[in-house]
Amino acid sequence: MKLANKNLPPPNATLHRLVKFFGRQRLDKTDLVALSGSHTIGMARCVSFKQRLYNQHRDNKPDMTLEKRFYHKLASVCPCTGGDNNITPLDFASPPKFDNSYYKLIVVGRGLLNSDQVLWTRKDPEIAHLVKSYTENESLFASPP
């Protein structure tokens, strides 16, 4: 577990931190965006995204990039106090299916983890272009490089 925590970015990672983490593993931005797409399947515990709902910038306010209806859906699963072990799909659109819905969700503000949503801040044109490409072309995402 310690090795995984050392080598995998935390769910609240910033874009800069993600690029740095992946770089340490000799992975580039294309790898970062493609591998993040694995979040199209799987689950996350409330504790992994609670900060986004209630205290994103240590100001007792939610992450303003969260789409409003999505925020309310998440808040019903993850209350302000307690519920840390409640789980929810990483990809609400098609939880059991490996597809490009993960990218489609982050483009509309429905990325579950901060480390998902920051891929669409558009602060990095290369990353934004890759997200948009995978959003528009599922076969591009599904095909190996």
PDB file of C-alpha atoms in Angstrom:
ATOM      1  CA  MET A   1       0.000   0.000   0.000  1.00  0.00           C
ATOM      2  CA  LYS A   2       2.822   2.432   0.813  1.00  0.00           C
ATOM      3  CA  LEU A   3       4.386   1.896  -2.608  1.00  0.00           C
ATOM      4  CA  ALA A   4       1.054   2.539  -4.349  1.00  0.00           C
ATOM      5  CA  ASN A   5       0.508   5.716  -2.342  1.00  0.00           C
ATOM      6  CA  LYS A   6       4.011   6.858  -3.230  1.00  0.00           C
ATOM      7  CA  ASN A   7       3.695   6.184  -6.965  1.00  0.00           C
ATOM      8  CA  LEU A   8       0.054   7.012  -7.662  1.00  0.00           C
ATOM      9  CA  PRO A   9      -1.305  10.540  -7.503  1.00  0.00           C
ATOM     10  CA  PRO A  10      -3.934  11.270  -4.862  1.00  0.00           C
ATOM     11  CA  PRO A  11      -7.550  11.869  -5.920  1.00  0.00           C
ATOM     12  CA  ASN A  12      -7.248  15.579  -5.111  1.00  0.00           C
ATOM     13  CA  ALA A  13      -4.128  16.124  -7.247  1.00  0.00           C
ATOM     14  CA  THR A  14      -3.779  19.282  -9.306  1.00  0.00           C
ATOM     15  CA  LEU A  15      -2.964  19.148 -12.998  1.00  0.00           C
ATOM     16  CA  HIS A  16       0.616  20.229 -12.318  1.00  0.00           C
ATOM     17  CA  ARG A  17       0.998  17.487  -9.727  1.00  0.00           C
ATOM     18  CA  LEU A  18      -0.455  14.853 -12.067  1.00  0.00           C
ATOM     19  CA  VAL A  19       1.991  15.766 -14.824  1.00  0.00           C
ATOM     20  CA  LYS A  20       4.819  15.581 -12.289  1.00  0.00           C
ATOM     21  CA  PHE A  21       3.689  12.184 -10.916  1.00  0.00           C
ATOM     22  CA  PHE A  22       3.398  10.687 -14.380  1.00  0.00           C
ATOM     23  CA  GLY A  23       6.702  12.220 -15.430  1.00  0.00           C
ATOM     24  CA  ARG A  24       8.460  10.482 -12.554  1.00  0.00           C
ATOM     25  CA  GLN A  25       7.260   7.213 -14.051  1.00  0.00           C
ATOM     26  CA  ARG A  26       8.559   8.344 -17.477  1.00  0.00           C
ATOM     27  CA  LEU A  27       5.037   8.782 -18.759  1.00  0.00           C
ATOM     28  CA  ASP A  28       3.963  11.787 -20.798  1.00  0.00           C
ATOM     29  CA  LYS A  29       0.755  13.808 -21.048  1.00  0.00           C
ATOM     30  CA  THR A  30      -0.737  11.400 -23.576  1.00  0.00           C
ATOM     31  CA  ASP A  31      -0.176   8.583 -21.082  1.00  0.00           C
ATOM     32  CA  LEU A  32      -1.713  10.696 -18.316  1.00  0.00           C
ATOM     33  CA  VAL A  33      -4.925  11.362 -20.238  1.00  0.00           C
ATOM     34  CA  ALA A  34      -5.221   7.842 -21.646  1.00  0.00           C
ATOM     35  CA  LEU A  35      -4.554   6.103 -18.331  1.00  0.00           C
ATOM     36  CA  SER A  36      -6.928   8.429 -16.490  1.00  0.00           C
ATOM     37  CA  GLY A  37      -9.597   7.010 -18.783  1.00  0.00           C
ATOM     38  CA  SER A  38      -9.422   3.815 -16.737  1.00  0.00           C
ATOM     39  CA  HIS A  39     -11.721   5.712 -14.371  1.00  0.00           C
ATOM     40  CA  THR A  40     -14.519   4.861 -16.783  1.00  0.00           C
ATOM     41  CA  ILE A  41     -14.873   1.744 -14.613  1.00  0.00           C
ATOM     42  CA  GLY A  42     -14.598   1.304 -10.880  1.00  0.00           C
ATOM     43  CA  MET A  43     -15.794   2.915  -7.700  1.00  0.00           C
ATOM     44  CA  ALA A  44     -14.566   5.586  -5.310  1.00  0.00           C
ATOM     45  CA  ARG A  45     -15.135   6.073  -1.620  1.00  0.00           C
ATOM     46  CA  CYS A  46     -16.726   9.308  -0.470  1.00  0.00           C
ATOM     47  CA  VAL A  47     -13.562  10.297   1.366  1.00  0.00           C
ATOM     48  CA  SER A  48     -11.856  10.501  -2.053  1.00  0.00           C
ATOM     49  CA  PHE A  49     -14.076  13.324  -3.311  1.00  0.00           C
ATOM     50  CA  LYS A  50     -15.667  14.866  -0.212  1.00  0.00           C
ATOM     51  CA  GLN A  51     -13.294  17.835  -0.282  1.00  0.00           C
ATOM     52  CA  ARG A  52     -14.702  18.846  -3.695  1.00  0.00           C
ATOM     53  CA  LEU A  53     -18.199  18.974  -2.259  1.00  0.00           C
ATOM     54  CA  TYR A  54     -17.642  20.910   0.931  1.00  0.00           C
ATOM     55  CA  ASN A  55     -14.220  22.509   1.198  1.00  0.00           C
ATOM     56  CA  GLN A  56     -12.379  22.545  -2.116  1.00  0.00           C
ATOM     57  CA  HIS A  57     -10.167  25.536  -1.422  1.00  0.00           C
ATOM     58  CA  ARG A  58     -10.306  25.388   2.376  1.00  0.00           C
ATOM     59  CA  ASP A  59     -13.117  27.947   2.284  1.00  0.00           C
ATOM     60  CA  ASN A  60     -16.069  25.679   3.171  1.00  0.00           C
ATOM     61  CA  LYS A  61     -17.375  25.952  -0.387  1.00  0.00           C
ATOM     62  CA  PRO A  62     -17.762  23.342  -3.143  1.00  0.00           C
ATOM     63  CA  ASP A  63     -15.590  23.088  -6.212  1.00  0.00           C
ATOM     64  CA  MET A  64     -17.146  25.551  -8.634  1.00  0.00           C
ATOM     65  CA  THR A  65     -16.293  23.297 -11.591  1.00  0.00           C
ATOM     66  CA  LEU A  66     -18.852  20.723 -10.399  1.00  0.00           C
ATOM     67  CA  GLU A  67     -22.012  20.771 -12.478  1.00  0.00           C
ATOM     68  CA  LYS A  68     -24.900  21.653 -10.103  1.00  0.00           C
ATOM     69  CA  ARG A  69     -27.112  18.572 -10.549  1.00  0.00           C
ATOM     70  CA  PHE A  70     -24.049  16.359 -10.247  1.00  0.00           C
ATOM     71  CA  TYR A  71     -23.081  18.166  -7.045  1.00  0.00           C
ATOM     72  CA  HIS A  72     -26.506  17.411  -5.524  1.00  0.00           C
ATOM     73  CA  LYS A  73     -26.321  13.768  -6.597  1.00  0.00           C
ATOM     74  CA  LEU A  74     -22.899  13.411  -4.974  1.00  0.00           C
ATOM     75  CA  ALA A  75     -23.986  15.242  -1.816  1.00  0.00           C
ATOM     76  CA  SER A  76     -26.812  12.705  -1.399  1.00  0.00           C
ATOM     77  CA  VAL A  77     -24.215   9.893  -1.419  1.00  0.00           C
ATOM     78  CA  CYS A  78     -21.572  11.759   0.538  1.00  0.00           C
ATOM     79  CA  PRO A  79     -22.919  13.908   3.389  1.00  0.00           C
ATOM     80  CA  CYS A  80     -20.856  16.694   4.913  1.00  0.00           C
ATOM     81  CA  THR A  81     -20.224  14.615   8.025  1.00  0.00           C
ATOM     82  CA  GLY A  82     -19.833  10.862   8.056  1.00  0.00           C
ATOM     83  CA  GLY A  83     -20.345   8.537   5.126  1.00  0.00           C
ATOM     84  CA  ASP A  84     -16.634   8.405   4.286  1.00  0.00           C
ATOM     85  CA  ASN A  85     -16.904   4.757   3.235  1.00  0.00           C
ATOM     86  CA  ASN A  86     -19.961   5.241   1.017  1.00  0.00           C
ATOM     87  CA  ILE A  87     -19.067   4.376  -2.559  1.00  0.00           C
ATOM     88  CA  THR A  88     -20.131   5.644  -5.943  1.00  0.00           C
ATOM     89  CA  PRO A  89     -19.109   4.878  -9.528  1.00  0.00           C
ATOM     90  CA  LEU A  90     -16.218   6.857 -10.961  1.00  0.00           C
ATOM     91  CA  ASP A  91     -18.282   7.103 -14.157  1.00  0.00           C
ATOM     92  CA  PHE A  92     -21.993   7.696 -13.525  1.00  0.00           C
ATOM     93  CA  ALA A  93     -22.948   7.423 -17.194  1.00  0.00           C
ATOM     94  CA  SER A  94     -21.926   3.810 -17.815  1.00  0.00           C
ATOM     95  CA  PRO A  95     -20.311   2.345 -14.672  1.00  0.00           C
ATOM     96  CA  PRO A  96     -19.698  -1.225 -15.860  1.00  0.00           C
ATOM     97  CA  LYS A  97     -18.704  -0.341 -19.433  1.00  0.00           C
ATOM     98  CA  PHE A  98     -15.229   0.531 -20.697  1.00  0.00           C
ATOM     99  CA  ASP A  99     -15.984   3.444 -23.002  1.00  0.00           C
ATOM    100  CA  ASN A 100     -15.237   7.133 -23.468  1.00  0.00           C
ATOM    101  CA  SER A 101     -18.052   8.413 -21.243  1.00  0.00           C
ATOM    102  CA  TYR A 102     -15.446   9.330 -18.606  1.00  0.00           C
ATOM    103  CA  TYR A 103     -14.131  12.044 -20.924  1.00  0.00           C
ATOM    104  CA  LYS A 104     -17.608  13.209 -21.878  1.00  0.00           C
ATOM    105  CA  LEU A 105     -18.426  13.603 -18.191  1.00  0.00           C
ATOM    106  CA  ILE A 106     -15.388  15.688 -17.290  1.00  0.00           C
ATOM    107  CA  VAL A 107     -16.058  18.052 -20.203  1.00  0.00           C
ATOM    108  CA  VAL A 108     -19.464  18.893 -18.678  1.00  0.00           C
ATOM    109  CA  GLY A 109     -18.226  19.206 -15.079  1.00  0.00           C
ATOM    110  CA  ARG A 110     -19.096  15.703 -13.917  1.00  0.00           C
ATOM    111  CA  GLY A 111     -15.667  14.314 -13.158  1.00  0.00           C
ATOM    112  CA  LEU A 112     -15.857  12.609  -9.782  1.00  0.00           C
ATOM    113  CA  LEU A 113     -12.332  13.107  -8.508  1.00  0.00           C
ATOM    114  CA  ASN A 114     -10.464  16.374  -8.597  1.00  0.00           C
ATOM    115  CA  SER A 115      -7.690  14.526 -10.439  1.00  0.00           C
ATOM    116  CA  ASP A 116     -10.262  13.727 -13.143  1.00  0.00           C
ATOM    117  CA  GLN A 117     -11.806  17.171 -13.480  1.00  0.00           C
ATOM    118  CA  VAL A 118      -8.486  19.042 -13.658  1.00  0.00           C
ATOM    119  CA  LEU A 119      -7.807  17.389 -17.008  1.00  0.00           C
ATOM    120  CA  TRP A 120     -10.405  19.784 -18.437  1.00  0.00           C
ATOM    121  CA  THR A 121      -9.202  23.048 -16.905  1.00  0.00           C
ATOM    122  CA  ARG A 122      -7.797  23.901 -20.333  1.00  0.00           C
ATOM    123  CA  LYS A 123      -4.690  25.268 -18.629  1.00  0.00           C
ATOM    124  CA  ASP A 124      -2.695  22.850 -20.723  1.00  0.00           C
ATOM    125  CA  PRO A 125      -3.671  22.928 -24.416  1.00  0.00           C
ATOM    126  CA  GLU A 126      -2.123  19.514 -25.128  1.00  0.00           C
ATOM    127  CA  ILE A 127      -4.103  17.813 -22.360  1.00  0.00           C
ATOM    128  CA  ALA A 128      -7.317  19.639 -23.328  1.00  0.00           C
ATOM    129  CA  HIS A 129      -6.845  18.553 -26.943  1.00  0.00           C
ATOM    130  CA  LEU A 130      -6.393  14.916 -25.893  1.00  0.00           C
ATOM    131  CA  VAL A 131      -9.507  14.993 -23.670  1.00  0.00           C
ATOM    132  CA  LYS A 132     -11.532  16.526 -26.502  1.00  0.00           C
ATOM    133  CA  SER A 133     -10.190  13.952 -28.967  1.00  0.00           C
ATOM    134  CA  TYR A 134     -11.159  11.045 -26.718  1.00  0.00           C
ATOM    135  CA  THR A 135     -14.555  12.648 -26.087  1.00  0.00           C
ATOM    136  CA  GLU A 136     -15.284  12.854 -29.793  1.00  0.00           C
ATOM    137  CA  ASN A 137     -13.747   9.549 -30.877  1.00  0.00           C
ATOM    138  CA  GLU A 138     -14.307   6.471 -28.734  1.00  0.00           C
ATOM    139  CA  SER A 139     -12.291   4.233 -31.053  1.00  0.00           C
ATOM    140  CA  LEU A 140      -9.285   6.543 -30.617  1.00  0.00           C
ATOM    141  CA  PHE A 141      -9.518   6.045 -26.836  1.00  0.00           C
ATOM    142  CA  ALA A 142     -10.035   2.296 -27.162  1.00  0.00           C
ATOM    143  CA  SER A 143      -7.154   1.708 -29.552  1.00  0.00           C
ATOM    144  CA  PRO A 144      -3.620   1.165 -28.302  1.00  0.00           C
ATOM    145  CA  PRO A 145      -1.076   3.866 -29.184  1.00  0.00           C
TER     146      PRO A 145
END
